[in-house]
Short mmCIF file of C-alpha atoms in Angstrom, two decimals:
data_model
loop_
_atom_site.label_atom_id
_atom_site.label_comp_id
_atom_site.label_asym_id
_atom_site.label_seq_id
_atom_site.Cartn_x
_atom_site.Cartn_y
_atom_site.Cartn_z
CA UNK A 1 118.29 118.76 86.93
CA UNK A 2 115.18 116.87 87.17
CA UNK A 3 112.87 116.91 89.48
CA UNK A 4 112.89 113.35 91.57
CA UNK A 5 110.11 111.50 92.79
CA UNK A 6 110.30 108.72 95.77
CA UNK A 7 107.61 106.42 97.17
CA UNK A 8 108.07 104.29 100.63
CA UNK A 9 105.19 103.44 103.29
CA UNK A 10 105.08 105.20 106.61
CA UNK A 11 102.87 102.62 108.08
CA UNK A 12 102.40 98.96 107.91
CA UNK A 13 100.01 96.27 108.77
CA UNK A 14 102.13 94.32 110.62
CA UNK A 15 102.31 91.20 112.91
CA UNK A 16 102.47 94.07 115.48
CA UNK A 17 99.09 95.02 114.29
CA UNK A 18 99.35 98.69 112.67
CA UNK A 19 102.58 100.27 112.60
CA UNK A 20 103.09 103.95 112.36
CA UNK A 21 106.68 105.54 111.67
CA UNK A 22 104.58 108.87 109.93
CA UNK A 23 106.16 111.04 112.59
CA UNK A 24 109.65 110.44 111.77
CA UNK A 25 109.02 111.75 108.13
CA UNK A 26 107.70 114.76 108.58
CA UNK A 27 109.30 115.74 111.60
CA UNK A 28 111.72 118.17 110.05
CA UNK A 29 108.78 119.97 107.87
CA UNK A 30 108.14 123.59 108.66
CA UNK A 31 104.76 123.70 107.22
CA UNK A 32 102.20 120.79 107.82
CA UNK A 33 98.43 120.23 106.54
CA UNK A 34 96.86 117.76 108.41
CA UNK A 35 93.72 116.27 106.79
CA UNK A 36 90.75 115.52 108.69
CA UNK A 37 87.55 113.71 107.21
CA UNK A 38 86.10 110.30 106.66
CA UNK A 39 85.52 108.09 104.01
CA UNK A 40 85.24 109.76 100.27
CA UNK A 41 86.64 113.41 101.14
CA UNK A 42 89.08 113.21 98.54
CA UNK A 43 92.14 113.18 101.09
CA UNK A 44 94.10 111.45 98.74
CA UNK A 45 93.54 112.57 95.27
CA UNK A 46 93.72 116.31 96.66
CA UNK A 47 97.28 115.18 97.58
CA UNK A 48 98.08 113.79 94.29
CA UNK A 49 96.85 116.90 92.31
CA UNK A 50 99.36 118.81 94.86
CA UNK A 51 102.34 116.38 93.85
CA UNK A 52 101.76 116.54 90.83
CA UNK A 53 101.07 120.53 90.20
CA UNK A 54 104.38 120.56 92.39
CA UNK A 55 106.84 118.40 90.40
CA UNK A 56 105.76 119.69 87.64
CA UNK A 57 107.28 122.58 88.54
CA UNK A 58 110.62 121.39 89.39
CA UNK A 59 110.21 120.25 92.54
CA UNK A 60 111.62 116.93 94.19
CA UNK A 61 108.23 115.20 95.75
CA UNK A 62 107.70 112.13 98.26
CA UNK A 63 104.48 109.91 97.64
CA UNK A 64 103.91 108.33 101.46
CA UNK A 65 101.58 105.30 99.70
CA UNK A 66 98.94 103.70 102.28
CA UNK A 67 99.27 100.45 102.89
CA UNK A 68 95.49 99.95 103.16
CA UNK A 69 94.72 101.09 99.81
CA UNK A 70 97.13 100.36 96.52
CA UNK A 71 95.37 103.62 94.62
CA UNK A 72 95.95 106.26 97.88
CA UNK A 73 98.64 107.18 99.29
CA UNK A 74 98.84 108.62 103.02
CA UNK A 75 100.94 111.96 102.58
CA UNK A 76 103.12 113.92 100.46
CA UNK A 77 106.22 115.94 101.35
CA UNK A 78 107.97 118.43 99.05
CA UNK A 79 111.60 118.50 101.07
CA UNK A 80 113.25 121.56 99.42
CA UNK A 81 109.97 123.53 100.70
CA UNK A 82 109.82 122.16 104.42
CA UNK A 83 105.99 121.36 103.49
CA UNK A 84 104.33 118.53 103.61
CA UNK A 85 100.57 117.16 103.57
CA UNK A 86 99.29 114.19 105.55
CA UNK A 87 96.12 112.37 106.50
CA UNK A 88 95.75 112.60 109.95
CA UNK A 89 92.46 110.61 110.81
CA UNK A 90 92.68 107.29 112.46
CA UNK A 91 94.75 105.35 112.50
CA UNK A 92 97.29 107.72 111.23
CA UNK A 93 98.26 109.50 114.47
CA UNK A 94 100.35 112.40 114.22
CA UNK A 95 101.72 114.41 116.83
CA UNK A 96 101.34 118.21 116.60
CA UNK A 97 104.93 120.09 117.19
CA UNK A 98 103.13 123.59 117.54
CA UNK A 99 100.15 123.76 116.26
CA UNK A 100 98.83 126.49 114.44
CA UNK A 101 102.75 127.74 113.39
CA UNK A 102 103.32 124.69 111.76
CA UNK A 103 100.35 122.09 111.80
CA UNK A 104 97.29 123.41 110.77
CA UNK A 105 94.17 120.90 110.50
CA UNK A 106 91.78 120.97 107.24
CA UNK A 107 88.83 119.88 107.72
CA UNK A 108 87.46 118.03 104.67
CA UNK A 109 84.51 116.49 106.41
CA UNK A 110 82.78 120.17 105.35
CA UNK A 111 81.84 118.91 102.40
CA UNK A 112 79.38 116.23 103.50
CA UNK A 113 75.86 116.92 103.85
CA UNK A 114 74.49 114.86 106.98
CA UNK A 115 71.00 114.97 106.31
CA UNK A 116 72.03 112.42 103.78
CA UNK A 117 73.96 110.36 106.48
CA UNK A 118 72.38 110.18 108.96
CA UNK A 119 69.35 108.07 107.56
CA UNK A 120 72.49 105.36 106.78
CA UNK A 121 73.70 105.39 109.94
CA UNK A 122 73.27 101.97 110.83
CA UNK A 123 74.60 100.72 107.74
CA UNK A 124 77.57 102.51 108.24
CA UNK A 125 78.37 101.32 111.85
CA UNK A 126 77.95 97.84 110.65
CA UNK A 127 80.19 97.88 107.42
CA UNK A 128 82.79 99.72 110.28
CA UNK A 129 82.32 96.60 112.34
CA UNK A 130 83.30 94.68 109.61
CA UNK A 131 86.71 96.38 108.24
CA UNK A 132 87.33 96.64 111.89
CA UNK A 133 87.16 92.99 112.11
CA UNK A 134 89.27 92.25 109.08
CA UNK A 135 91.81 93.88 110.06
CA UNK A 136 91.91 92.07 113.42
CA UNK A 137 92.07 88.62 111.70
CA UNK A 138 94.51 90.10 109.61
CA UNK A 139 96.87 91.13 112.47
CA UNK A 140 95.90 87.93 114.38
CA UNK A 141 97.11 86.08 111.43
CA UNK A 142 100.28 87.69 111.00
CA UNK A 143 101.25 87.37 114.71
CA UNK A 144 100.85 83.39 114.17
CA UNK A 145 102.65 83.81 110.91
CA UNK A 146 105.47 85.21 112.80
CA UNK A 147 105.86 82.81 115.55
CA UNK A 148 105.81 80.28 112.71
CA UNK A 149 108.84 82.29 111.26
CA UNK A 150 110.44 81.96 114.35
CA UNK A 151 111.05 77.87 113.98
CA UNK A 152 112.31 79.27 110.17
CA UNK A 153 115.11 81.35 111.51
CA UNK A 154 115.75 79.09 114.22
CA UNK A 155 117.08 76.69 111.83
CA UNK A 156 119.73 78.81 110.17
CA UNK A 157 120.16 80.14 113.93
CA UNK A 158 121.71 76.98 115.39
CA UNK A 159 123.63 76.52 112.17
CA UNK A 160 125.26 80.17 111.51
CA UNK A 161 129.22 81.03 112.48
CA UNK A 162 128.28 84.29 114.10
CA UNK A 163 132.28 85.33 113.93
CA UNK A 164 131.86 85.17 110.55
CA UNK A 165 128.93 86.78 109.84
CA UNK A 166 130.33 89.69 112.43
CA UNK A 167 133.62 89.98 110.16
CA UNK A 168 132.11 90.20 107.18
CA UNK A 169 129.23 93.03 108.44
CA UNK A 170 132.56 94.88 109.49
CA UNK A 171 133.71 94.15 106.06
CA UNK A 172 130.67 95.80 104.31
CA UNK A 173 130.74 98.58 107.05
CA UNK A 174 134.91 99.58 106.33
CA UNK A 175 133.72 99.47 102.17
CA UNK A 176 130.73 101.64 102.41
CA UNK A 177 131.47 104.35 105.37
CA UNK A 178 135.58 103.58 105.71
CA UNK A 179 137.23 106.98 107.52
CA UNK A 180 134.10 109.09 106.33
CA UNK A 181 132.98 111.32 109.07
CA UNK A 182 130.87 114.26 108.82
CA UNK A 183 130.89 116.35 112.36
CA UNK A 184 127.08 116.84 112.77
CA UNK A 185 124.50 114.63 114.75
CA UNK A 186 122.73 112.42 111.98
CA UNK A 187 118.97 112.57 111.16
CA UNK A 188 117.22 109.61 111.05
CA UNK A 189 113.97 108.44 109.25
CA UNK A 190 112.39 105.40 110.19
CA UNK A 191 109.97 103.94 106.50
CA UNK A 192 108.62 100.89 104.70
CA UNK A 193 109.88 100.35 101.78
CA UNK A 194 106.83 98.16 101.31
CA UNK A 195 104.67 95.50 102.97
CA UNK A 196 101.03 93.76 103.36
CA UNK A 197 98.48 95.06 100.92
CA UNK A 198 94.94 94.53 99.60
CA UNK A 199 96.81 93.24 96.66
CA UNK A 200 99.88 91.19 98.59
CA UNK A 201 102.76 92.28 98.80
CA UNK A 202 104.14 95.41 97.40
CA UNK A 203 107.64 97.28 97.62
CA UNK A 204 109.66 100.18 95.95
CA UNK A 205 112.98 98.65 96.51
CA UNK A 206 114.25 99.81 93.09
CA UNK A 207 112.33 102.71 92.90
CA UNK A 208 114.41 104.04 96.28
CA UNK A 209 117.37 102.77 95.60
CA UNK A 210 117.89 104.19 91.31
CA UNK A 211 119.69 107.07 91.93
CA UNK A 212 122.58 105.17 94.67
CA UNK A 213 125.71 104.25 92.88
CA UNK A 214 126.42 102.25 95.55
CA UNK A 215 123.37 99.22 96.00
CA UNK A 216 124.24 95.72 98.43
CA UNK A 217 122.00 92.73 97.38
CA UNK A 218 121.92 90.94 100.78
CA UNK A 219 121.05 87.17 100.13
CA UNK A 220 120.31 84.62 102.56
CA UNK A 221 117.60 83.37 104.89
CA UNK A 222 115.46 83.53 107.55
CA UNK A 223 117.93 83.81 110.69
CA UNK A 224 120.80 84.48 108.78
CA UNK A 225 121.80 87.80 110.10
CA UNK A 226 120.68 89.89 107.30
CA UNK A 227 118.84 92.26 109.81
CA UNK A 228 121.59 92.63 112.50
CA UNK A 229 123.85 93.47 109.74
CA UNK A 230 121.91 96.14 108.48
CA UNK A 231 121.19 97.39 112.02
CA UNK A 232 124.88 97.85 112.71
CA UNK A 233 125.46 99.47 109.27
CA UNK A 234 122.89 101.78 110.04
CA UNK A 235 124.48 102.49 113.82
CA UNK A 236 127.83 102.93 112.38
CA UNK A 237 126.69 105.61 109.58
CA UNK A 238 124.48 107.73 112.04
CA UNK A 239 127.62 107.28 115.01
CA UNK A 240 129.62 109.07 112.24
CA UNK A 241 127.27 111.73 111.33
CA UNK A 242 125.29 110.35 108.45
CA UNK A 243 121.37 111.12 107.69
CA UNK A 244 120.25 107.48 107.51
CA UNK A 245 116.74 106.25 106.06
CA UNK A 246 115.77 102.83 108.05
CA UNK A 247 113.66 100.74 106.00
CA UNK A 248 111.84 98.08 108.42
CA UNK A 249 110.01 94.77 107.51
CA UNK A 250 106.31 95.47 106.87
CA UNK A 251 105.55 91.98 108.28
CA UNK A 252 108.16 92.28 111.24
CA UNK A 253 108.89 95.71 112.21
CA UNK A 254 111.52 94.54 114.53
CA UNK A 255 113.60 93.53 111.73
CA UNK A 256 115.26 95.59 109.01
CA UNK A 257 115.21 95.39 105.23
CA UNK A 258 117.11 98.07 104.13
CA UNK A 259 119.63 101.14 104.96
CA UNK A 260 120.05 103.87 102.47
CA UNK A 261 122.69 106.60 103.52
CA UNK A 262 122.04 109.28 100.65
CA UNK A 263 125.10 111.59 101.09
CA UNK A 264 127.23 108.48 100.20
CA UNK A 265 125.23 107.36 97.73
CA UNK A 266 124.71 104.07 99.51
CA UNK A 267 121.80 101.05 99.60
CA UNK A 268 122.12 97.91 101.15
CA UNK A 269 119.22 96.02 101.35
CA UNK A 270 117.55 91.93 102.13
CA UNK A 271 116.88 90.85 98.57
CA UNK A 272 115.29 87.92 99.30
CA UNK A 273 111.80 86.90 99.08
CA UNK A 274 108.99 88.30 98.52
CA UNK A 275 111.49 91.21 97.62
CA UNK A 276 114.08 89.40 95.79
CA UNK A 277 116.24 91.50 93.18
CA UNK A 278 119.18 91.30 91.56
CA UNK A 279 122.41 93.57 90.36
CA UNK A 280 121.29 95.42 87.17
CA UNK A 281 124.06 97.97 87.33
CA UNK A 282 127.83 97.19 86.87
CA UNK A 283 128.32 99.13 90.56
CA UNK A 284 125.83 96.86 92.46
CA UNK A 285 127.28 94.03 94.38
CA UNK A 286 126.09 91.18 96.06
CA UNK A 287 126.89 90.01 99.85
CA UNK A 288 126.01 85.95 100.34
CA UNK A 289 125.34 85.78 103.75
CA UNK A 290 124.14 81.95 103.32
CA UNK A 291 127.62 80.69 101.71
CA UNK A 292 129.82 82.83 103.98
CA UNK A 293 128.47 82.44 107.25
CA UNK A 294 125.91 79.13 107.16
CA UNK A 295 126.89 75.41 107.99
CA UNK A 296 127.11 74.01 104.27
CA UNK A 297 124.23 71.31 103.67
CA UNK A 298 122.12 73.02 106.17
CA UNK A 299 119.67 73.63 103.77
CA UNK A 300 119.43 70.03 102.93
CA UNK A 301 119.65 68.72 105.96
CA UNK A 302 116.39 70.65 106.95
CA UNK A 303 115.16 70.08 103.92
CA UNK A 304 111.45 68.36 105.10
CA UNK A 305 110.95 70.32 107.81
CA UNK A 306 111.66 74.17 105.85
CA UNK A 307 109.11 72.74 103.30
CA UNK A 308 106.17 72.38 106.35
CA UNK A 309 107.66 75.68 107.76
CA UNK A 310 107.48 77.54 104.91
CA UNK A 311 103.79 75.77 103.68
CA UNK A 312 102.47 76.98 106.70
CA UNK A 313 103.78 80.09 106.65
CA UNK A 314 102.70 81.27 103.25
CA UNK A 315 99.30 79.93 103.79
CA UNK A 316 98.47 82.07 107.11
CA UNK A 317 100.02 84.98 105.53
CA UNK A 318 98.00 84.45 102.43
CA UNK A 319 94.76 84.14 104.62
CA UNK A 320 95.95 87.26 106.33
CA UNK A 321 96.29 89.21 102.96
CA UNK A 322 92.53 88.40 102.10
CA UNK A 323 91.11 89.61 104.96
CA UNK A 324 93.62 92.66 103.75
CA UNK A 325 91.38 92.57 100.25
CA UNK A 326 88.00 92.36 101.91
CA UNK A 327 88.70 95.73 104.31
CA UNK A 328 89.10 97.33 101.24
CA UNK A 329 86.05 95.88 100.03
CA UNK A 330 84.33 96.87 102.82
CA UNK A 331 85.74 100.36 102.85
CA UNK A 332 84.49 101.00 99.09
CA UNK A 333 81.45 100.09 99.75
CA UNK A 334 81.55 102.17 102.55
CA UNK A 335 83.22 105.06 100.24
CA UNK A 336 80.17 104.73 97.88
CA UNK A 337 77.60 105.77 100.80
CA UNK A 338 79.54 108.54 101.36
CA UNK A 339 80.51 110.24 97.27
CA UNK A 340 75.94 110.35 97.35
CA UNK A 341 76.67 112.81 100.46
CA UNK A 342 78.97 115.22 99.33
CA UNK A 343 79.70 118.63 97.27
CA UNK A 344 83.15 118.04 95.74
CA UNK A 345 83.02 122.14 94.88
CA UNK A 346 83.86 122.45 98.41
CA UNK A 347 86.41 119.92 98.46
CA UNK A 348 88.08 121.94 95.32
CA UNK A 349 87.75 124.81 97.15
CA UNK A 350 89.61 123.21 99.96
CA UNK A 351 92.16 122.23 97.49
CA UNK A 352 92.76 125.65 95.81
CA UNK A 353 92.93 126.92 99.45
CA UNK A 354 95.78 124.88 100.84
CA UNK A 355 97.47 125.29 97.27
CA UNK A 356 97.57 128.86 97.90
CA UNK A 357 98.93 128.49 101.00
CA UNK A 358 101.77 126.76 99.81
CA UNK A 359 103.01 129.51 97.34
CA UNK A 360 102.42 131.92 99.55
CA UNK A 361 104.56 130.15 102.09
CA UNK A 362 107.10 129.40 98.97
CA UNK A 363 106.65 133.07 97.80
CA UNK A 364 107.63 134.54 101.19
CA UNK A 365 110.87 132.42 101.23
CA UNK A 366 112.45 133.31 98.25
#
């Protein structure tokens, strides 16, 4: 068989501000490299090389993609190993289990040569200032953009038959789980499956949910119910046993946006915009929370004041996703100071190192 690759975010940039759920993915691992070093180490292409040199050898591999940066991604994690590698410098906080037996902290920041740095020094506290500033107005933004959603969902709120919408989440729960039990307590990862990015908005909905022969296109709207319905599908599996992986909104981490219950082969996610998809395979189904459960005509009705709604919410988040694209600006410019200060030898070094680590770990289980 194949070796599989997934990709998902373990962070956001939310309307919460940053969002980190890198924890709950790597958790489980019984080997972790944490990376440590600024701007330019090579954090993230020294975890590529390892994914790649990995699957390549048969191995499944999970790309944890930065939301701060489309071309990096924050971690990898080979399952079937226990092993995983992560950046761990701010703002991606992880919390050591036991350090030394299972975290152990590279230090990429090695490689740089000071006396080069230092004469930039003030340079590179003000170009901090600024991505530090971006991402406030970003997060500012977003919190306005949310209370605007609010009025959105309050619409379909004050229009919705909520014994409706309850019987037919029971529904969907009885098809997918029905008498399954499995008599262990359930693991549970808490992801992204996309969100706010330098370059808008980005998701692997499809790319997550391939391989399920089982995938729920949940349509409807803002305040429909789409969330509380995956919420209690995601209850139900894990009260009955089931590994569940939580997918939250990127803009609302409150919210959900997907459940995907692997050992039944199982996806049920909000297809709506900006993540809108539809059935490709003859198993997928779709589940119309709008025609089943919402006051027909609503949308009408409410049809000049969703337009200003939805105008001004798309233009704050919009604003929000620029200062997004000037952060990164800021941080490549910032990146560029740093590749004149440092020997990549020792950051190959570094590499070959923690690769050699890993087979010997690998080497000593088999």
């Amino acid at each position: 068989m194949c070796a599989k690759i997934i990709n998902y975010y373990a962070c956001a940039n939310s309307a919460k501000g940053f969002v980190n759920y890198l924890d709950d993915n790597i958790n489980f691992l019984d080997r972790l490299f944490i990376l440590k070093g600024g701007p330019a180490t090579g954090k993230s292409t020294l975890m590529k090389r390892l994914g790649k040199e990995w699957y390549n050898r048969g191995f499944d591999v999970e790309y944890i993609h930065s939301p701060c940066d489309n071309s990096s991604v924050d971690g990898i994690i080979f399952p079937s190993l226990g092993i995983g590698v992560v950046d761990g410098t701010f703002p991606h906080v992880v919390e050591p289990r036991a350090p030394g037996a299972i975290e152990e902290y590279i230090n990429l920041g090695t490689a740089w040569n000071s006396k080069k740095l230092i004469p930039q020094k003030d340079e590179i506290l003000a170009i901090s200032k600024q991505i530090s500033s971006c991402y406030k107005n970003t997060y500012n933004l977003f919190s306005q953009a949310l209370k605007i959603h609010d009025e959105w969902e309050k619409i379909y709120i004050s229009n919705i038959n909520f014994s409706k919408i309850n019987e037919l989440t029971q529904e969907t729960i009885n098809t997918i789980i029905g008498n399954n039990v499995k008599n262990n307590q359930a693991n549970v990862k808490n992801r992204f499956f996309g969100g706010a990015t330098p370059k808008g908005s980005v998701d692997f909905v499809m790319d997550l949910t391939s391989d399920m022969s089982n995938r729920y296109f949940i349509k409807g709207r803002p305040g429909s119910g789409k969330s509380t319905m995956l919420k209690k599908i995601a209850q139900s599996a894990q009260d009955k046993g089931f590994d569940v992986e939580i997918y939250h909104c990127g803009f609302d981490p409150d919210s959900l946006d997907m459940v995907i219950i692997r050992e039944l082969s199982v996806a049920v996610f909000d297809s709506t915009a900006p993540h809108e998809y539809f059935p490709s395979k003859d198993t997928d189904r779709i589940i119309d929370v709008y025609s089943y459960a919402i006051k027909p005509g609503t949308d009408e009705e409410f049809k000049t004041q969703l337009e200003d709604i939805i105008s001004r919410y798309k233009g704050i988040i919009r604003e929000g996703i620029q200062y997004l694209s000037k952060a990164k600006d800021f941080n490549d410019d910032l990146e560029n100071i740093y590749i004149d200060a440092i020997d990549y030898d020792i950051v190959d070094k570094i590499h070959q190192d923690i690769r050699l680590k890993i087979d010997d770990y690998f080497f000593s289980m088999v």
